[in-house]
């Protein structure tokens, strides 16, 4: 076995392992999205019950005024809720692309070249979109909430490295 055949085999192994890692990560991502949606529903129900208890307590004391949050606080919460829903939708779409890309990488299928390009492009668009959203946030806390976490940025850089490996494998004839 010469050095070129060894390096091609090693490149294929690395791509398959990265694909397996991405497949597991995609399932964890889907699970996280489902958990966030469930927590949002539960939080909404708890807030509704707390407001009802506050209204009932005010009625029992004979206070006709309804306890309310300041209008700006309510608007910021609504903005965050809409932003979280939009972010989750985008991430769910990317999770589907991630699953398809991971499977193509595990199989060393030539389609992995295009799917990894789609994935990296989607991540780039996501970063631009999140920065755009953060700049239009109603306050500094919402802007921090809108920006990607450090782990997300690191995952983006890792995706670029894996994409370069997949494109190199395609160029060398390792795929398909």
PDB file of C-alpha atoms in Angstrom:
ATOM      1  CA  UNK A   1       0.000   0.000   0.000  1.00  0.00           C
ATOM      2  CA  UNK A   2       1.463   3.309  -1.029  1.00  0.00           C
ATOM      3  CA  UNK A   3       1.133   6.623   0.792  1.00  0.00           C
ATOM      4  CA  UNK A   4      -1.573   7.951  -1.541  1.00  0.00           C
ATOM      5  CA  UNK A   5      -3.858   4.951  -0.993  1.00  0.00           C
ATOM      6  CA  UNK A   6      -3.273   5.192   2.756  1.00  0.00           C
ATOM      7  CA  UNK A   7      -4.099   8.901   2.838  1.00  0.00           C
ATOM      8  CA  UNK A   8      -7.248   8.324   0.744  1.00  0.00           C
ATOM      9  CA  UNK A   9      -8.367   5.574   3.117  1.00  0.00           C
ATOM     10  CA  UNK A  10      -7.654   7.769   6.117  1.00  0.00           C
ATOM     11  CA  UNK A  11      -9.543  10.679   4.532  1.00  0.00           C
ATOM     12  CA  UNK A  12     -12.535   8.414   3.897  1.00  0.00           C
ATOM     13  CA  UNK A  13     -12.432   7.193   7.509  1.00  0.00           C
ATOM     14  CA  UNK A  14     -12.270  10.744   8.858  1.00  0.00           C
ATOM     15  CA  UNK A  15     -15.237  11.776   6.696  1.00  0.00           C
ATOM     16  CA  UNK A  16     -17.261   8.766   7.836  1.00  0.00           C
ATOM     17  CA  UNK A  17     -16.484   9.509  11.488  1.00  0.00           C
ATOM     18  CA  UNK A  18     -17.400  13.170  11.015  1.00  0.00           C
ATOM     19  CA  UNK A  19     -20.642  12.044   9.353  1.00  0.00           C
ATOM     20  CA  UNK A  20     -21.431   9.777  12.290  1.00  0.00           C
ATOM     21  CA  UNK A  21     -20.690  12.619  14.706  1.00  0.00           C
ATOM     22  CA  UNK A  22     -22.951  14.949  12.702  1.00  0.00           C
ATOM     23  CA  UNK A  23     -25.727  12.364  12.605  1.00  0.00           C
ATOM     24  CA  UNK A  24     -25.653  12.036  16.386  1.00  0.00           C
ATOM     25  CA  UNK A  25     -25.493  15.829  16.692  1.00  0.00           C
ATOM     26  CA  UNK A  26     -28.494  16.240  14.403  1.00  0.00           C
ATOM     27  CA  UNK A  27     -30.591  13.947  16.554  1.00  0.00           C
ATOM     28  CA  UNK A  28     -29.468  15.843  19.659  1.00  0.00           C
ATOM     29  CA  UNK A  29     -30.429  19.083  17.909  1.00  0.00           C
ATOM     30  CA  UNK A  30     -33.911  17.800  17.096  1.00  0.00           C
ATOM     31  CA  UNK A  31     -34.295  16.674  20.698  1.00  0.00           C
ATOM     32  CA  UNK A  32     -33.195  20.101  21.957  1.00  0.00           C
ATOM     33  CA  UNK A  33     -35.718  21.858  19.713  1.00  0.00           C
ATOM     34  CA  UNK A  34     -38.518  19.598  20.963  1.00  0.00           C
ATOM     35  CA  UNK A  35     -37.503  20.252  24.590  1.00  0.00           C
ATOM     36  CA  UNK A  36     -37.429  24.032  24.039  1.00  0.00           C
ATOM     37  CA  UNK A  37     -40.890  23.920  22.491  1.00  0.00           C
ATOM     38  CA  UNK A  38     -42.201  21.861  25.406  1.00  0.00           C
ATOM     39  CA  UNK A  39     -40.622  24.241  27.945  1.00  0.00           C
ATOM     40  CA  UNK A  40     -42.142  27.239  26.157  1.00  0.00           C
ATOM     41  CA  UNK A  41     -45.607  25.679  26.374  1.00  0.00           C
ATOM     42  CA  UNK A  42     -45.142  24.871  30.058  1.00  0.00           C
ATOM     43  CA  UNK A  43     -43.835  28.370  30.818  1.00  0.00           C
ATOM     44  CA  UNK A  44     -46.789  29.886  29.005  1.00  0.00           C
ATOM     45  CA  UNK A  45     -49.208  27.764  31.024  1.00  0.00           C
ATOM     46  CA  UNK A  46     -47.499  28.679  34.304  1.00  0.00           C
ATOM     47  CA  UNK A  47     -47.589  32.394  33.417  1.00  0.00           C
ATOM     48  CA  UNK A  48     -51.275  32.093  32.568  1.00  0.00           C
ATOM     49  CA  UNK A  49     -52.009  30.411  35.905  1.00  0.00           C
ATOM     50  CA  UNK A  50     -49.962  33.038  37.785  1.00  0.00           C
ATOM     51  CA  UNK A  51     -51.907  35.841  36.109  1.00  0.00           C
ATOM     52  CA  UNK A  52     -55.196  34.126  36.999  1.00  0.00           C
ATOM     53  CA  UNK A  53     -54.109  33.759  40.650  1.00  0.00           C
ATOM     54  CA  UNK A  54     -53.124  37.440  40.738  1.00  0.00           C
ATOM     55  CA  UNK A  55     -56.501  38.468  39.276  1.00  0.00           C
ATOM     56  CA  UNK A  56     -58.352  36.254  41.755  1.00  0.00           C
ATOM     57  CA  UNK A  57     -56.365  37.713  44.644  1.00  0.00           C
ATOM     58  CA  UNK A  58     -57.108  41.243  43.449  1.00  0.00           C
ATOM     59  CA  UNK A  59     -60.827  40.412  43.205  1.00  0.00           C
ATOM     60  CA  UNK A  60     -60.831  38.915  46.710  1.00  0.00           C
ATOM     61  CA  UNK A  61     -59.321  42.118  48.085  1.00  0.00           C
ATOM     62  CA  UNK A  62     -61.872  44.199  46.219  1.00  0.00           C
ATOM     63  CA  UNK A  63     -59.235  45.797  44.000  1.00  0.00           C
ATOM     64  CA  UNK A  64     -60.824  46.381  40.586  1.00  0.00           C
ATOM     65  CA  UNK A  65     -57.487  47.045  38.928  1.00  0.00           C
ATOM     66  CA  UNK A  66     -55.895  44.152  37.113  1.00  0.00           C
ATOM     67  CA  UNK A  67     -52.238  43.529  37.830  1.00  0.00           C
ATOM     68  CA  UNK A  68     -50.331  44.004  34.602  1.00  0.00           C
ATOM     69  CA  UNK A  69     -46.784  44.074  33.393  1.00  0.00           C
ATOM     70  CA  UNK A  70     -45.387  47.246  31.893  1.00  0.00           C
ATOM     71  CA  UNK A  71     -46.211  47.471  28.174  1.00  0.00           C
ATOM     72  CA  UNK A  72     -42.563  47.575  27.110  1.00  0.00           C
ATOM     73  CA  UNK A  73     -41.758  44.414  29.106  1.00  0.00           C
ATOM     74  CA  UNK A  74     -44.659  42.578  27.481  1.00  0.00           C
ATOM     75  CA  UNK A  75     -43.574  43.755  24.023  1.00  0.00           C
ATOM     76  CA  UNK A  76     -40.000  42.561  24.634  1.00  0.00           C
ATOM     77  CA  UNK A  77     -41.251  39.156  25.794  1.00  0.00           C
ATOM     78  CA  UNK A  78     -43.431  38.839  22.688  1.00  0.00           C
ATOM     79  CA  UNK A  79     -40.467  39.838  20.500  1.00  0.00           C
ATOM     80  CA  UNK A  80     -38.282  37.178  22.145  1.00  0.00           C
ATOM     81  CA  UNK A  81     -40.997  34.529  21.760  1.00  0.00           C
ATOM     82  CA  UNK A  82     -41.408  35.273  18.034  1.00  0.00           C
ATOM     83  CA  UNK A  83     -37.632  35.337  17.578  1.00  0.00           C
ATOM     84  CA  UNK A  84     -37.211  32.004  19.384  1.00  0.00           C
ATOM     85  CA  UNK A  85     -39.892  30.408  17.213  1.00  0.00           C
ATOM     86  CA  UNK A  86     -38.246  31.685  14.028  1.00  0.00           C
ATOM     87  CA  UNK A  87     -34.804  30.543  15.218  1.00  0.00           C
ATOM     88  CA  UNK A  88     -36.124  27.079  16.054  1.00  0.00           C
ATOM     89  CA  UNK A  89     -37.723  26.808  12.618  1.00  0.00           C
ATOM     90  CA  UNK A  90     -34.456  27.673  10.902  1.00  0.00           C
ATOM     91  CA  UNK A  91     -32.501  25.233  13.059  1.00  0.00           C
ATOM     92  CA  UNK A  92     -35.028  22.468  12.382  1.00  0.00           C
ATOM     93  CA  UNK A  93     -34.557  22.987   8.646  1.00  0.00           C
ATOM     94  CA  UNK A  94     -30.795  22.902   9.068  1.00  0.00           C
ATOM     95  CA  UNK A  95     -31.132  19.703  11.130  1.00  0.00           C
ATOM     96  CA  UNK A  96     -32.805  18.011   8.160  1.00  0.00           C
ATOM     97  CA  UNK A  97     -29.945  19.101   5.896  1.00  0.00           C
ATOM     98  CA  UNK A  98     -27.475  17.963   8.558  1.00  0.00           C
ATOM     99  CA  UNK A  99     -29.028  14.480   8.699  1.00  0.00           C
ATOM    100  CA  UNK A 100     -28.920  14.134   4.901  1.00  0.00           C
ATOM    101  CA  UNK A 101     -25.330  15.406   4.796  1.00  0.00           C
ATOM    102  CA  UNK A 102     -24.238  13.079   7.575  1.00  0.00           C
ATOM    103  CA  UNK A 103     -25.756  10.045   5.834  1.00  0.00           C
ATOM    104  CA  UNK A 104     -24.100  10.987   2.537  1.00  0.00           C
ATOM    105  CA  UNK A 105     -20.762  11.387   4.339  1.00  0.00           C
ATOM    106  CA  UNK A 106     -21.077   8.032   6.111  1.00  0.00           C
ATOM    107  CA  UNK A 107     -21.776   6.371   2.762  1.00  0.00           C
ATOM    108  CA  UNK A 108     -19.042   8.428   1.025  1.00  0.00           C
ATOM    109  CA  UNK A 109     -21.681   9.387  -1.531  1.00  0.00           C
ATOM    110  CA  UNK A 110     -20.817  12.110  -4.086  1.00  0.00           C
ATOM    111  CA  UNK A 111     -23.968  14.013  -3.051  1.00  0.00           C
ATOM    112  CA  UNK A 112     -22.111  14.872   0.182  1.00  0.00           C
ATOM    113  CA  UNK A 113     -20.202  17.549  -1.777  1.00  0.00           C
ATOM    114  CA  UNK A 114     -23.384  19.474  -2.532  1.00  0.00           C
ATOM    115  CA  UNK A 115     -25.050  18.827   0.792  1.00  0.00           C
ATOM    116  CA  UNK A 116     -22.060  20.052   2.785  1.00  0.00           C
ATOM    117  CA  UNK A 117     -22.004  23.180   0.608  1.00  0.00           C
ATOM    118  CA  UNK A 118     -25.711  23.693   1.356  1.00  0.00           C
ATOM    119  CA  UNK A 119     -25.099  23.146   5.063  1.00  0.00           C
ATOM    120  CA  UNK A 120     -22.197  25.607   5.285  1.00  0.00           C
ATOM    121  CA  UNK A 121     -24.102  28.186   3.230  1.00  0.00           C
ATOM    122  CA  UNK A 122     -27.109  27.792   5.528  1.00  0.00           C
ATOM    123  CA  UNK A 123     -24.912  28.288   8.583  1.00  0.00           C
ATOM    124  CA  UNK A 124     -23.396  31.419   7.069  1.00  0.00           C
ATOM    125  CA  UNK A 125     -26.842  32.814   6.319  1.00  0.00           C
ATOM    126  CA  UNK A 126     -27.898  31.933   9.865  1.00  0.00           C
ATOM    127  CA  UNK A 127     -25.023  33.985  11.332  1.00  0.00           C
ATOM    128  CA  UNK A 128     -25.880  36.996   9.159  1.00  0.00           C
ATOM    129  CA  UNK A 129     -29.565  36.680  10.017  1.00  0.00           C
ATOM    130  CA  UNK A 130     -28.877  36.453  13.776  1.00  0.00           C
ATOM    131  CA  UNK A 131     -26.636  39.525  13.666  1.00  0.00           C
ATOM    132  CA  UNK A 132     -29.289  41.412  11.670  1.00  0.00           C
ATOM    133  CA  UNK A 133     -31.894  40.358  14.245  1.00  0.00           C
ATOM    134  CA  UNK A 134     -29.658  41.362  17.165  1.00  0.00           C
ATOM    135  CA  UNK A 135     -29.173  44.840  15.715  1.00  0.00           C
ATOM    136  CA  UNK A 136     -32.956  45.296  15.598  1.00  0.00           C
ATOM    137  CA  UNK A 137     -33.599  43.930  19.082  1.00  0.00           C
ATOM    138  CA  UNK A 138     -35.655  46.084  21.451  1.00  0.00           C
ATOM    139  CA  UNK A 139     -32.976  46.099  24.177  1.00  0.00           C
ATOM    140  CA  UNK A 140     -29.431  44.907  24.935  1.00  0.00           C
ATOM    141  CA  UNK A 141     -30.575  41.714  26.668  1.00  0.00           C
ATOM    142  CA  UNK A 142     -32.683  40.699  23.668  1.00  0.00           C
ATOM    143  CA  UNK A 143     -29.722  41.457  21.378  1.00  0.00           C
ATOM    144  CA  UNK A 144     -27.489  39.143  23.418  1.00  0.00           C
ATOM    145  CA  UNK A 145     -30.213  36.519  23.274  1.00  0.00           C
ATOM    146  CA  UNK A 146     -30.444  36.845  19.473  1.00  0.00           C
ATOM    147  CA  UNK A 147     -26.744  36.395  18.755  1.00  0.00           C
ATOM    148  CA  UNK A 148     -25.331  32.883  18.248  1.00  0.00           C
ATOM    149  CA  UNK A 149     -23.525  31.318  21.185  1.00  0.00           C
ATOM    150  CA  UNK A 150     -19.807  30.665  21.149  1.00  0.00           C
ATOM    151  CA  UNK A 151     -20.501  26.939  20.696  1.00  0.00           C
ATOM    152  CA  UNK A 152     -22.577  27.694  17.580  1.00  0.00           C
ATOM    153  CA  UNK A 153     -19.785  29.795  16.107  1.00  0.00           C
ATOM    154  CA  UNK A 154     -17.257  27.048  16.849  1.00  0.00           C
ATOM    155  CA  UNK A 155     -19.554  24.505  15.193  1.00  0.00           C
ATOM    156  CA  UNK A 156     -19.652  26.748  12.124  1.00  0.00           C
ATOM    157  CA  UNK A 157     -15.854  26.770  11.914  1.00  0.00           C
ATOM    158  CA  UNK A 158     -15.741  22.998  12.375  1.00  0.00           C
ATOM    159  CA  UNK A 159     -18.281  22.630   9.554  1.00  0.00           C
ATOM    160  CA  UNK A 160     -16.020  24.605   7.240  1.00  0.00           C
ATOM    161  CA  UNK A 161     -13.092  22.301   8.085  1.00  0.00           C
ATOM    162  CA  UNK A 162     -15.225  19.198   7.445  1.00  0.00           C
ATOM    163  CA  UNK A 163     -16.512  20.719   4.206  1.00  0.00           C
ATOM    164  CA  UNK A 164     -12.938  21.237   3.023  1.00  0.00           C
ATOM    165  CA  UNK A 165     -12.193  17.593   3.832  1.00  0.00           C
ATOM    166  CA  UNK A 166     -15.254  16.435   1.872  1.00  0.00           C
ATOM    167  CA  UNK A 167     -14.342  18.618  -1.096  1.00  0.00           C
ATOM    168  CA  UNK A 168     -10.769  17.306  -0.948  1.00  0.00           C
ATOM    169  CA  UNK A 169     -12.071  13.749  -0.886  1.00  0.00           C
ATOM    170  CA  UNK A 170     -14.215  14.475  -3.928  1.00  0.00           C
ATOM    171  CA  UNK A 171     -11.255  15.977  -5.761  1.00  0.00           C
ATOM    172  CA  UNK A 172      -9.122  12.928  -4.948  1.00  0.00           C
ATOM    173  CA  UNK A 173     -11.847  10.477  -6.025  1.00  0.00           C
ATOM    174  CA  UNK A 174     -12.539   9.065  -2.559  1.00  0.00           C
ATOM    175  CA  UNK A 175     -16.279   9.709  -2.782  1.00  0.00           C
ATOM    176  CA  UNK A 176     -18.510   7.427  -4.827  1.00  0.00           C
TER     177      UNK A 176
END
